[in-house]
Coordinates of C-alpha atoms in Angstrom, one line a residue:
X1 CA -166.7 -172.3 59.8
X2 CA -164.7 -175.3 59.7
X3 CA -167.7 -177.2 61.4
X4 CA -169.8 -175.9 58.9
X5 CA -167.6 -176.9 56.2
X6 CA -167.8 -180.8 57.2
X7 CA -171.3 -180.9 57.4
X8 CA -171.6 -179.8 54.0
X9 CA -169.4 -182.3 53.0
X10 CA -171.2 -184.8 54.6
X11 CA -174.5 -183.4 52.4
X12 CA -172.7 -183.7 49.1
X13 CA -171.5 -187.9 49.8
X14 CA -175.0 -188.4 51.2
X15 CA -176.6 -186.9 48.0
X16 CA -174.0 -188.7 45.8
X17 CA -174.9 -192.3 47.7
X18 CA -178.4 -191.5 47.2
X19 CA -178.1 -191.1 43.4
X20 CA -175.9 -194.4 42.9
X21 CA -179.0 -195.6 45.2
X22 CA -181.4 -194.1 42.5
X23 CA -179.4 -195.3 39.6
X24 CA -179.3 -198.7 40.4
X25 CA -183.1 -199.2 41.7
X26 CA -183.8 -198.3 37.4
X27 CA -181.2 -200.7 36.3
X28 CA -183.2 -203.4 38.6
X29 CA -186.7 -202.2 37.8
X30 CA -185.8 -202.4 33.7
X31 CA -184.0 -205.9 34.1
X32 CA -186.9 -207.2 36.2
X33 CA -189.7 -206.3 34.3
X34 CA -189.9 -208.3 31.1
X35 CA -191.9 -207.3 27.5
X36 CA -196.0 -208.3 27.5
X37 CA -198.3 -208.6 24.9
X38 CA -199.7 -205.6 27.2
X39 CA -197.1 -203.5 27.1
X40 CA -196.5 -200.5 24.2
X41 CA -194.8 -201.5 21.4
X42 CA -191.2 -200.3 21.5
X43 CA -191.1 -197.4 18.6
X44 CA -188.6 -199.3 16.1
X45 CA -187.4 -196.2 14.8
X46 CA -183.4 -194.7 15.3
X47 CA -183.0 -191.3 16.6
X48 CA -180.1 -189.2 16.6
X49 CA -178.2 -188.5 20.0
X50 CA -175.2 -186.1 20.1
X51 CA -172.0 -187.5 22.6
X52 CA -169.6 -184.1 23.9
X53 CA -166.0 -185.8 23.8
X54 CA -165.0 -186.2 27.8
X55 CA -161.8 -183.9 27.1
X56 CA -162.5 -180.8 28.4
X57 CA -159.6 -179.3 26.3
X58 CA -161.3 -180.5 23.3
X59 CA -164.5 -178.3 22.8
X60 CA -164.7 -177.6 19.0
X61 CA -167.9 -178.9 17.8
X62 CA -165.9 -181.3 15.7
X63 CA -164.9 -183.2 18.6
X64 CA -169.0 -184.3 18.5
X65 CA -170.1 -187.7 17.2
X66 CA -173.3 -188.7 16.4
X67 CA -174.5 -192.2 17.6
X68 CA -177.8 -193.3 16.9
X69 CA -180.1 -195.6 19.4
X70 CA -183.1 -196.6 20.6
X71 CA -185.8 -194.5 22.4
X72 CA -186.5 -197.0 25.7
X73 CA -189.6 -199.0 25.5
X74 CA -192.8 -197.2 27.9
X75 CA -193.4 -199.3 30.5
X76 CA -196.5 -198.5 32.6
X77 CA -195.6 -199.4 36.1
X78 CA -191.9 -199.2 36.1
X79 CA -191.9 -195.4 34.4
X80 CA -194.5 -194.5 37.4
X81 CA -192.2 -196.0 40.1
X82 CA -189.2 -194.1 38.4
X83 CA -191.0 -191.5 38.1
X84 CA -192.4 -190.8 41.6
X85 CA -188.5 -191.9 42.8
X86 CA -186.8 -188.7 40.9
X87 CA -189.7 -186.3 42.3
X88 CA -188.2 -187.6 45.9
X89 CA -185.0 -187.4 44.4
X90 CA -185.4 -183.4 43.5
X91 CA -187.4 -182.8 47.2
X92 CA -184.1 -184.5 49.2
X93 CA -181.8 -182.4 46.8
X94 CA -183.6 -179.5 47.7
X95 CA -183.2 -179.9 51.4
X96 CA -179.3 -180.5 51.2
X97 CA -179.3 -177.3 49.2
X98 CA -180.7 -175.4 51.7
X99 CA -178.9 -177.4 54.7
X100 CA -175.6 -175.9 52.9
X101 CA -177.3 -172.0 52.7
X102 CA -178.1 -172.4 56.1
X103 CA -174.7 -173.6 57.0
X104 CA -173.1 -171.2 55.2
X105 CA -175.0 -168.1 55.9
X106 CA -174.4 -169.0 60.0
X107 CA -170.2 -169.0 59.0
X108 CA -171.1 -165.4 57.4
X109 CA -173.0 -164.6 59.8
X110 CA -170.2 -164.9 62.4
X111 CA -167.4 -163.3 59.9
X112 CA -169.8 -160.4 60.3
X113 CA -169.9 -160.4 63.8
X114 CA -166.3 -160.7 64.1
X115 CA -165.8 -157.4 61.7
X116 CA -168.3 -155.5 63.4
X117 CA -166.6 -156.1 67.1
X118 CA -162.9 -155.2 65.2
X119 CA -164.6 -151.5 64.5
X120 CA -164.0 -150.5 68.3
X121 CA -160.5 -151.1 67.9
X122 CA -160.0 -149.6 64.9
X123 CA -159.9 -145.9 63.7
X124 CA -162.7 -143.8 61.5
X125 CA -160.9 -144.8 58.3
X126 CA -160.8 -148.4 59.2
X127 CA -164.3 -148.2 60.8
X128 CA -165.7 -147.1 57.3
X129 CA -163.8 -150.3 55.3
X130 CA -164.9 -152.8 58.0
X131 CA -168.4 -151.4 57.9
X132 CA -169.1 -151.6 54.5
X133 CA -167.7 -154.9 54.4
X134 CA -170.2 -156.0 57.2
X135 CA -172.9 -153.9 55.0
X136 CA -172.1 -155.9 51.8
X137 CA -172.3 -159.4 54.0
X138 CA -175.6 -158.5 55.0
X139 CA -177.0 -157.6 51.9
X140 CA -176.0 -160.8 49.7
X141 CA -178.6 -163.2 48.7
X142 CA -178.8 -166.9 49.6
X143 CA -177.6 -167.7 46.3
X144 CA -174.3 -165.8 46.6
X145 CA -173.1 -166.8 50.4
X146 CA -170.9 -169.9 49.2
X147 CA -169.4 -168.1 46.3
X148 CA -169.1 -165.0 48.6
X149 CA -167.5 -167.2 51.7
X150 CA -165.0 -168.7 48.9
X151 CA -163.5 -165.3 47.6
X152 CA -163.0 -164.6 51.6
X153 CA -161.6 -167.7 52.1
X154 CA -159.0 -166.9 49.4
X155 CA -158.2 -163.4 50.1
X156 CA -157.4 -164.3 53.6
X157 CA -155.5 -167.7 53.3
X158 CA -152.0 -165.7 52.5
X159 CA -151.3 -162.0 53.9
X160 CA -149.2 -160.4 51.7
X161 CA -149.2 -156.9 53.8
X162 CA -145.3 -156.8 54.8
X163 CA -144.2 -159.9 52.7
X164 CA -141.5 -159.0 50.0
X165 CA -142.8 -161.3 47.8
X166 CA -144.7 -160.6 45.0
X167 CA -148.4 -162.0 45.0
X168 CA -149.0 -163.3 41.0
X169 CA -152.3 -165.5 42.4
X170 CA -153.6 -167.5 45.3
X171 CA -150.2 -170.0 45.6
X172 CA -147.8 -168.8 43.5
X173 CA -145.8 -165.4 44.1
X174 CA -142.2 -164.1 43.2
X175 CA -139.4 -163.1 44.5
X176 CA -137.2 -161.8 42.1
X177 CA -136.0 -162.1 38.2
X178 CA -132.8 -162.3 35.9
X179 CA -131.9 -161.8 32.7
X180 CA -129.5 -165.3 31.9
X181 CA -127.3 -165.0 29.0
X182 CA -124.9 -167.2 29.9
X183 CA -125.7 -169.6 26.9
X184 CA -126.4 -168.9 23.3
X185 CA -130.3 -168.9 24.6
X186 CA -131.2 -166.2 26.6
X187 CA -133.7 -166.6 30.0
X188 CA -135.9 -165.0 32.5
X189 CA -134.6 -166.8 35.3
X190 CA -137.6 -166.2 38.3
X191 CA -137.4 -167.5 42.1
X192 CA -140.5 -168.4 42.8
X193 CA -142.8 -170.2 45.8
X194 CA -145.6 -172.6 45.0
X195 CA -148.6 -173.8 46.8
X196 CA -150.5 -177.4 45.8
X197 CA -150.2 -179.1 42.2
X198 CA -147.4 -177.8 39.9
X199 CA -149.5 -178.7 37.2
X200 CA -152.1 -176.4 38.2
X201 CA -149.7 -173.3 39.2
X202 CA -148.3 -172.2 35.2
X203 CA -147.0 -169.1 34.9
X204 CA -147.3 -166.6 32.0
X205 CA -144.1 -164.5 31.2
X206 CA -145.3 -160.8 29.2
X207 CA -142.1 -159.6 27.5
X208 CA -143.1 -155.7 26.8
X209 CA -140.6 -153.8 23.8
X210 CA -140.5 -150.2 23.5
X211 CA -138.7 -148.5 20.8
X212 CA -137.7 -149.9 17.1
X213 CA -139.1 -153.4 18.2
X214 CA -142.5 -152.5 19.9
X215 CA -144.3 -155.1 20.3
X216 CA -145.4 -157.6 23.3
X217 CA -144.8 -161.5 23.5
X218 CA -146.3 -163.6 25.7
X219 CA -144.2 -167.4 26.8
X220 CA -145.2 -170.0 29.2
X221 CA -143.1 -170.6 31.8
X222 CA -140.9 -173.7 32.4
X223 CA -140.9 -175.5 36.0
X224 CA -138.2 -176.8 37.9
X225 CA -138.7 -177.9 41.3
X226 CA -135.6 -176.7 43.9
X227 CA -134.1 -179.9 45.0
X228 CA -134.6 -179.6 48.6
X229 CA -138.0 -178.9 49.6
X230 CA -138.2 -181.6 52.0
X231 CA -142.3 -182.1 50.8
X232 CA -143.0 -179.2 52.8
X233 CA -146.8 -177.2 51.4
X234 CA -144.8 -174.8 50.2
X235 CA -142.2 -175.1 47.7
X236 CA -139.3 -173.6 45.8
X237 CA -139.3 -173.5 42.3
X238 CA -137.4 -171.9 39.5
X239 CA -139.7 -170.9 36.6
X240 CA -138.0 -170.0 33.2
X241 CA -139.1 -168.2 30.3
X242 CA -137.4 -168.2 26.8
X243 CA -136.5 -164.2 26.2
X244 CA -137.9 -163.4 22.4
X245 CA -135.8 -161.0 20.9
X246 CA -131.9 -160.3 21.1
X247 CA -129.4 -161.0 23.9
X248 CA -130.2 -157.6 25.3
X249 CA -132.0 -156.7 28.5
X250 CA -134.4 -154.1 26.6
X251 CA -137.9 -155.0 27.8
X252 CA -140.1 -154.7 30.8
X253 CA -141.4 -158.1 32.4
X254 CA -144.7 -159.0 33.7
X255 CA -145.7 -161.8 34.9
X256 CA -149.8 -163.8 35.1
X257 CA -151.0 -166.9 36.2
X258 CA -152.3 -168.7 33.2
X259 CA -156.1 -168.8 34.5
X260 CA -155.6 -165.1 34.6
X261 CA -153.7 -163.7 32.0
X262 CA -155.3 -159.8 32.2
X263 CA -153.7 -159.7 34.9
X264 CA -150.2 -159.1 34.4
X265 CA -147.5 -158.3 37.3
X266 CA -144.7 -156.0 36.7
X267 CA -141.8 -157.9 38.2
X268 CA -138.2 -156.2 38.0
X269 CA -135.2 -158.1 36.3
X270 CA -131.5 -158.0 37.1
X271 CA -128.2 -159.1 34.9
X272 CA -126.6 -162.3 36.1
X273 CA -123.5 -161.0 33.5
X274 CA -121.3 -157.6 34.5
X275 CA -121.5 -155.0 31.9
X276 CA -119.1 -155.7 29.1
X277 CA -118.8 -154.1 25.4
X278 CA -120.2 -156.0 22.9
X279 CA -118.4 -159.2 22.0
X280 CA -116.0 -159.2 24.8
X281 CA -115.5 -162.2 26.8
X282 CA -116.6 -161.9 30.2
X283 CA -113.4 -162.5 32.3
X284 CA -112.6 -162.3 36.1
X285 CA -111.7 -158.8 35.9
X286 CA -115.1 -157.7 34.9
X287 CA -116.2 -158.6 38.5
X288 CA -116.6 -155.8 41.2
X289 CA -115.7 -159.2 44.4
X290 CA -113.3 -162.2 44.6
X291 CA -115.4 -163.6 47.0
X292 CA -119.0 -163.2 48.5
X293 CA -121.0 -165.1 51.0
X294 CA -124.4 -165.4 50.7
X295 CA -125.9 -166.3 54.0
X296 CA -128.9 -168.3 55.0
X297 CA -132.2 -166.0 56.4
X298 CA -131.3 -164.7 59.5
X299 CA -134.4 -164.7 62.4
X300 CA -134.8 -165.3 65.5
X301 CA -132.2 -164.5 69.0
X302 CA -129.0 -163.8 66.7
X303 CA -126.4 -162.7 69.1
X304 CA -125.1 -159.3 68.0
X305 CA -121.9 -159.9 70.2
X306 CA -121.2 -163.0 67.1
X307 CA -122.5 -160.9 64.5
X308 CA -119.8 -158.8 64.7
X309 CA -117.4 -161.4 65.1
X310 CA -118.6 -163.2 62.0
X311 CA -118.5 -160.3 59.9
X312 CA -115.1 -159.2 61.2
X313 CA -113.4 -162.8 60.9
X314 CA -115.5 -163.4 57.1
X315 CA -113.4 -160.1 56.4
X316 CA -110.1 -161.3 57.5
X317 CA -110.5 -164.7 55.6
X318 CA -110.8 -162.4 52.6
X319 CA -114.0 -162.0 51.8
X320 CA -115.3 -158.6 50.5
X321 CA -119.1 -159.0 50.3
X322 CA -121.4 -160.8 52.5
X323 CA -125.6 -160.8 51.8
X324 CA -128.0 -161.0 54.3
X325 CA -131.2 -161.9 54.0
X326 CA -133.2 -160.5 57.1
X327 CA -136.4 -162.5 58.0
X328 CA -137.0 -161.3 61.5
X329 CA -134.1 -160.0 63.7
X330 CA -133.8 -157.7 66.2
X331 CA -133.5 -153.7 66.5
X332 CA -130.2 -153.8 67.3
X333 CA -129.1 -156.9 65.3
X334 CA -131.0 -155.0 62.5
X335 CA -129.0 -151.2 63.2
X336 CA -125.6 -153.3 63.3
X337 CA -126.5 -154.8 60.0
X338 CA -127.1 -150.8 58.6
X339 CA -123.6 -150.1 60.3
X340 CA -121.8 -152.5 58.4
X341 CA -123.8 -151.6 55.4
X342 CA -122.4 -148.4 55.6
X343 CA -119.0 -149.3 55.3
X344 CA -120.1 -150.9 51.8
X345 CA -119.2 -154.7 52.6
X346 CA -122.8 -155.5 53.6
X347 CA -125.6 -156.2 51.6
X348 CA -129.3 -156.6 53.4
X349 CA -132.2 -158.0 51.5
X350 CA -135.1 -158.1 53.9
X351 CA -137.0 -161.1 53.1
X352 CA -140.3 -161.3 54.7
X353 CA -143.1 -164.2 54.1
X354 CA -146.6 -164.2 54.8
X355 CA -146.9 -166.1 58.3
X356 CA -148.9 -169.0 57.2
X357 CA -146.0 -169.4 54.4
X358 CA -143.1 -169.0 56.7
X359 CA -144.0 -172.0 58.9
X360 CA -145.1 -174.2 56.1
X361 CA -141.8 -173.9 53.8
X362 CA -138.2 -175.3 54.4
X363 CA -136.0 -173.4 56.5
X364 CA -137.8 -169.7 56.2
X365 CA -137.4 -170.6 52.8
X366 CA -133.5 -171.1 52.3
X367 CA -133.2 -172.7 49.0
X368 CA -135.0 -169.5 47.3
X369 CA -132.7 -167.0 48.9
X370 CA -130.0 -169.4 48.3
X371 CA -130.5 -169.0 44.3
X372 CA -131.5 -165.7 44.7
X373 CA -127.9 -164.9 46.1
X374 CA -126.4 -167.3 43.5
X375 CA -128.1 -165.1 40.8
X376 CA -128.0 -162.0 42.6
X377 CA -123.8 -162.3 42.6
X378 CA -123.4 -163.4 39.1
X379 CA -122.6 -160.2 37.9
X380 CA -120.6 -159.2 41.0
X381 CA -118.3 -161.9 42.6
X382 CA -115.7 -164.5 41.2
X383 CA -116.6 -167.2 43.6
X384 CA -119.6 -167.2 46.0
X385 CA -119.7 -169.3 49.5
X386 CA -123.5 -170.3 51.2
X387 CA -123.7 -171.1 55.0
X388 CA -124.5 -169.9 58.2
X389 CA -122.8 -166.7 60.5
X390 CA -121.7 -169.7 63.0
X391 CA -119.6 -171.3 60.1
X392 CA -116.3 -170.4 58.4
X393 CA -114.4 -172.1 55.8
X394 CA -111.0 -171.6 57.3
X395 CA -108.1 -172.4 55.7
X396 CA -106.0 -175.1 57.4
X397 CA -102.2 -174.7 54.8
X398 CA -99.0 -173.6 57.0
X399 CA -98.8 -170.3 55.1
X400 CA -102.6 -170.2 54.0
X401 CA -104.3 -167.7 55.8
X402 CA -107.0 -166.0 52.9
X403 CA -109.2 -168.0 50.0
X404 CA -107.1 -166.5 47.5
X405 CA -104.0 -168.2 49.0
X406 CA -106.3 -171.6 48.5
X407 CA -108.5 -171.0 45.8
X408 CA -107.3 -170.4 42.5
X409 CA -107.8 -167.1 40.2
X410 CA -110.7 -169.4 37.9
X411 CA -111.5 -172.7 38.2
X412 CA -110.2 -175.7 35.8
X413 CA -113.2 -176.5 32.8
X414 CA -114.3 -178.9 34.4
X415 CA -115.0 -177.8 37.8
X416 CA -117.6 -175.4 38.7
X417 CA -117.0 -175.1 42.9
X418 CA -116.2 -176.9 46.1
X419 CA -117.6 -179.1 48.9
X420 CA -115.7 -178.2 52.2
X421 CA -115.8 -180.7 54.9
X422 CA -117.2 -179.8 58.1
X423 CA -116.3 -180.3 61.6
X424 CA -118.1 -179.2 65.2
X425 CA -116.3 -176.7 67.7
X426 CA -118.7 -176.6 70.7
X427 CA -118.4 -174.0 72.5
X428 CA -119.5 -176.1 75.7
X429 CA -116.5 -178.6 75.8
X430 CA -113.5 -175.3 75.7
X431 CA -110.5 -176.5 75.9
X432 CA -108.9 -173.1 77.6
X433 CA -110.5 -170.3 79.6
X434 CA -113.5 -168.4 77.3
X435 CA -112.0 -165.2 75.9
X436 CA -114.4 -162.4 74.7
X437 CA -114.0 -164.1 70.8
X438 CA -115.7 -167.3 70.6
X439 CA -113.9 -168.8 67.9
X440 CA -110.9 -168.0 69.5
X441 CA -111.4 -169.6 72.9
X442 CA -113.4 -173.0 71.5
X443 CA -110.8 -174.7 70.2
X444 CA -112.4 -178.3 71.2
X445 CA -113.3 -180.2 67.8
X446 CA -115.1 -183.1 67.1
X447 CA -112.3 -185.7 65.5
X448 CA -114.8 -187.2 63.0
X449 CA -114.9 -184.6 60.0
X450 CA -118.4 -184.9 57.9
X451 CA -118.0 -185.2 54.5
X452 CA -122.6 -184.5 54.7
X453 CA -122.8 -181.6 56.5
X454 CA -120.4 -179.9 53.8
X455 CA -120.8 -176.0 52.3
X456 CA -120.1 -175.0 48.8
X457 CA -117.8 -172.1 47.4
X458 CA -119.0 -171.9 43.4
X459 CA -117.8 -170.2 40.4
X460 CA -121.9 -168.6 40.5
X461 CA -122.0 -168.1 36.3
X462 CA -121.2 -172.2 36.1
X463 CA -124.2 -173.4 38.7
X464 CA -127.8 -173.4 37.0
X465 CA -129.2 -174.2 41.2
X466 CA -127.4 -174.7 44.5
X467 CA -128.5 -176.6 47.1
X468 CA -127.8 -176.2 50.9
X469 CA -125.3 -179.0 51.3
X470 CA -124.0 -179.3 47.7
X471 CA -124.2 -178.2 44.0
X472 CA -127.9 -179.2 43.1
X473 CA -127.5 -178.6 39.3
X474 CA -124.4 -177.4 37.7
X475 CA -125.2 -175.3 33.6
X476 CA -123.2 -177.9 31.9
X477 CA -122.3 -181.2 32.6
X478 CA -118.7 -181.5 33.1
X479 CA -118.5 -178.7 35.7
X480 CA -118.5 -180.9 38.6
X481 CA -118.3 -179.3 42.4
X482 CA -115.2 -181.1 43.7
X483 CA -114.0 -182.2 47.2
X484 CA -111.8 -179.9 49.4
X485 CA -109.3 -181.6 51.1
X486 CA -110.2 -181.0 54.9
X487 CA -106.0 -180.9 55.6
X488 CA -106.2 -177.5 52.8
X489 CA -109.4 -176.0 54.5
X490 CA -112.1 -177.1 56.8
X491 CA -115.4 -175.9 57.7
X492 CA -115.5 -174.8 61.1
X493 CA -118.8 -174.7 62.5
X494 CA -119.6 -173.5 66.5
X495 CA -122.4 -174.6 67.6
X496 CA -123.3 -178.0 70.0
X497 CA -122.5 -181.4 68.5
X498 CA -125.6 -183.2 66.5
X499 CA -125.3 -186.6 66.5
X500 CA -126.3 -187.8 63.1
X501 CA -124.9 -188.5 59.5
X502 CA -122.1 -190.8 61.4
X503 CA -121.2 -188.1 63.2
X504 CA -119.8 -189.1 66.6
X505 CA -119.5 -186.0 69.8
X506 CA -117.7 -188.2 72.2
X507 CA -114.1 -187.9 70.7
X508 CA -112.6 -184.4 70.4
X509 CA -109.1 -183.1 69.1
X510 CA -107.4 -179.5 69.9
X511 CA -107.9 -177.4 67.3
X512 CA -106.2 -173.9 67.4
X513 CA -106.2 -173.0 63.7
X514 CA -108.1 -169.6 64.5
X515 CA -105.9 -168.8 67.9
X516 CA -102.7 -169.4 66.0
X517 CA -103.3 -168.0 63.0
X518 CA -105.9 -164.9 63.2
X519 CA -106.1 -164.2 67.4
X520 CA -104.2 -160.6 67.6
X521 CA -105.8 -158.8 64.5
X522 CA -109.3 -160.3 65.4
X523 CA -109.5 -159.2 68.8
X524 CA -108.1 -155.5 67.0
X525 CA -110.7 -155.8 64.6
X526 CA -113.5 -156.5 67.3
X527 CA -112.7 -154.0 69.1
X528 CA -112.9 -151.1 66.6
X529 CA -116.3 -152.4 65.3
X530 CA -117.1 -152.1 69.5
X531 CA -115.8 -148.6 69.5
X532 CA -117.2 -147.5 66.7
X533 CA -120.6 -148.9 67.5
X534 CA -120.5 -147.1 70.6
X535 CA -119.5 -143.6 68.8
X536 CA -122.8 -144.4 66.8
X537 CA -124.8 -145.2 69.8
X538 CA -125.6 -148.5 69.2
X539 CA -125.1 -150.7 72.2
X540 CA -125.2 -154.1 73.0

């Protein structure tokens, strides 16, 4: 197919060059050629010509304007030559026309084939969809194959089968929606992924009222572009959309690309504000968590051994929530996840993308489930942290041991987080025999401390969109994120050294922050997660 599609492209320039070629052989044949006494008299007479305004937008008929000219002067020879010249003209077109059908119905041709060989695999059910799928490729005319091929083409470029995205139109799908009433505007707040030109992906939001005020309004999103998409095909994008009536969420949303606004797609919306009676000042009370982590999209050979030992050291620093966002894990990885969730201090979104999205977007796509989770915790946590299960913010104070011994009960008004500095604890250069708890025995850190490679913890109702490294956009302007002194609390994160961002893994210090201050009740707290796991048959 691909084959066939170059060759057709090749048609198309070579018919293009040939009409420039055509175009200019008049211009020569009418300058060449000069008036005889011969020759028919040019027709003195004006006639009326109508010129359509090149704006595509602009198709009201008053957009016309009438011009008069000149019908050309006849011209024996030349208006022969011409003539005789567009008759080739229409024969060579011809022939590229049916080079492309030929083209074109071979590609269908083997899509056919390939349908008809899946029906041996497949069961009676399937066998009846692929048939009549082959059926309807045989039947279409010659006029219909490229038009045919294309709608293919599109329905198969993204599979949307086991994604948890919603599909709005070929490139643009959503993940999830919130009702922001943070200021005295209210918003649809949507996380959504792009494909190709912004300017061509708009979104349409349908704002559907029931009750005393039924009625349905219909507002163009507004486009922001995530700040760290890295010019990857696929991008992150928050879309916005001006909510019509009231403060309140009392509507149903749908959603339509604006090519296609008959088709509308119901999309769910969540609060980013806890419930509070009207008028009341939303205060630190309201919220059900102090602190949350959001972590990034977990996939690939995640340890379960260090899941546990993330979860049960996140807990001991004090946090009561922690969101997962599972992209492709393991069985077990996946049944410890449901254990924890059970206990009601885990949260599991699964987050699938279609394949070809997946590999074509930053990171499994981590700055959308990043503002999910900043959204997503609005109405629920205080403060919200963002990294990885093989980093912890650890305090680094004498008598400091939780984030509420470091962080206070609301930020200052013009603060809305902190940047936490980072350093690396390889587990490869130990500094004392390994113990079962890997943040326990690796106690070798790098001595240069990265003020790049920093994590945020954000008040989320003062951040508009977070980055990965840093506050991308705070609401207002004088909430700044602030720097964390490293000797209050430092990011700890295990994993071998990277050499980069002036970071330097050939000097190394003894850090035993975690042995010193956390050691006995971590290896308890291990432990009963092991036992209990057992009890529930889960083993790893």
């Amino acid at each position: 197919m691909f084959m066939g599609g170059v060759a057709m492209a090749r048609c198309s320039r070579a018919l293009m060059l040939l009409c420039v070629v055509y175009a200019i052989v008049l211009v020569l044949f009418h300058q060449s050629l000069s008036p005889s006494s011969s020759s028919t008299a040019v027709d003195d007479r004006k006639i009326p010509v109508m010129v359509r305004d090149n704006d595509p937008a602009e198709d009201d008929a008053a957009n016309d304007t009438i011009r008069w000219v000149r019908p050309a002067a006849k011209r024996g020879g030349c208006a022969q030559a011409a003539a005789k010249l567009e008759v080739g003209m229409v024969q060579l077109e011809k022939q590229v026309f049916d080079m492309k059908i030929s083209l074109a119905e071979r590609a269908l041709g083997e899509k056919r084939a390939r349908l008809l060989d899946a029906l041996k695999t497949r069961g009676p059910h399937q066998q009846r969809e692929l048939s009549s799928s082959a059926a309807a490729g045989a039947q279409s005319q010659p006029q219909g194959v490229l038009s045919a091929l294309k709608k293919e083409e599109e329905e198969e470029a993204l599979d949307y089968t086991n994604s948890t995205l919603i599909r709005v139109s070929e490139g643009l799908a959503v993940f999830s929606a919130y009702h922001d009433d943070r200021q005295e505007e209210v918003w649809v707040r949507i996380m959504v992924i792009i494909h190709g030109n912004v300017n061509s992906q708009r979104l349409l939001c349908h704002f559907h009222y029931n009750g005393d005020n039924t009625a349905t309004y219909i507002i163009e999103a507004k486009q922001y572009e995530m700040c760290e998409n890295h010019k990857k095909t696929y991008l992150g994008f928050i879309y916005s959309c001006s909510v019509p009536l009231g403060r309140h969420l009392d509507y149903t949303l749908a959603v339509s690309h604006v090519s296609s606004n008959d088709r509308q797609v119901p999309v769910p919306v969540q609060r980013v504000s806890p419930p509070v009676t009207s008028g009341q000042k939303v205060s630190t009370d309201k919220f059900a968590y102090n602190f949350s982590i959001c972590v990034s999209p977990l996939f690939g050979s995640v340890s379960p051994k260090r899941l546990v030992e993330f979860l049960e050291l996140t807990r001991l620093l004090g946090v009561q929530q922690i969101f997962f966002y599972d992209f492709s894990t393991s069985e077990i990885v996946q049944r410890v996840l449901r254990h924890y969730e059970g206990k009601r201090w885990v949260t599991v979104i699964p987050w699938r993308l279609p394949e070809e999205m997946s590999s074509n977007i930053w990171y499994h796509g981590q700055l959308v489930v990043n503002n999910d989770c900043l959204y997503r915790t609005m109405a629920q946590s205080v403060y919200t942290a963002f990294h990885d299960i093989d980093e912890f913010i650890v305090p680094h104070s004498k008598d400091a041991r939780t984030y509420s011994d470091i962080i206070p009960p609301e930020l200052p008004n013009d603060t809305c987080g902190y940047r936490f500095a980072s350093a690396f604890f390889d587990p490869v250069v130990a500094t004392q025999l390994p113990d079962n708890v890997m943040t326990v025995f690796s106690t070798a850190r790098t001595e240069v401390i990265s003020k790049v490679r920093t994590k945020v913890m954000v008040m989320p109702r003062r951040v508009f969109e977070v980055g990965i490294h840093h506050v991308s956009k705070q609401l207002l302007e004088p909430w700044e994120s602030r720097t964390f002194s490293p000797e209050r609390a430092l990011l700890h994160h295990y994993r071998e050294c990277l050499y980069d961002y002036g970071m330097r893994c050939d000097s190394w210090v003894n850090d035993t922050t975690i042995r010193d201050h956390y050691m006995p009740e971590l290896n308890i707290r291990i432990a009963t997660a092991e036992e209990a796991l057992e009890k529930a048959e889960i083993q790893y």
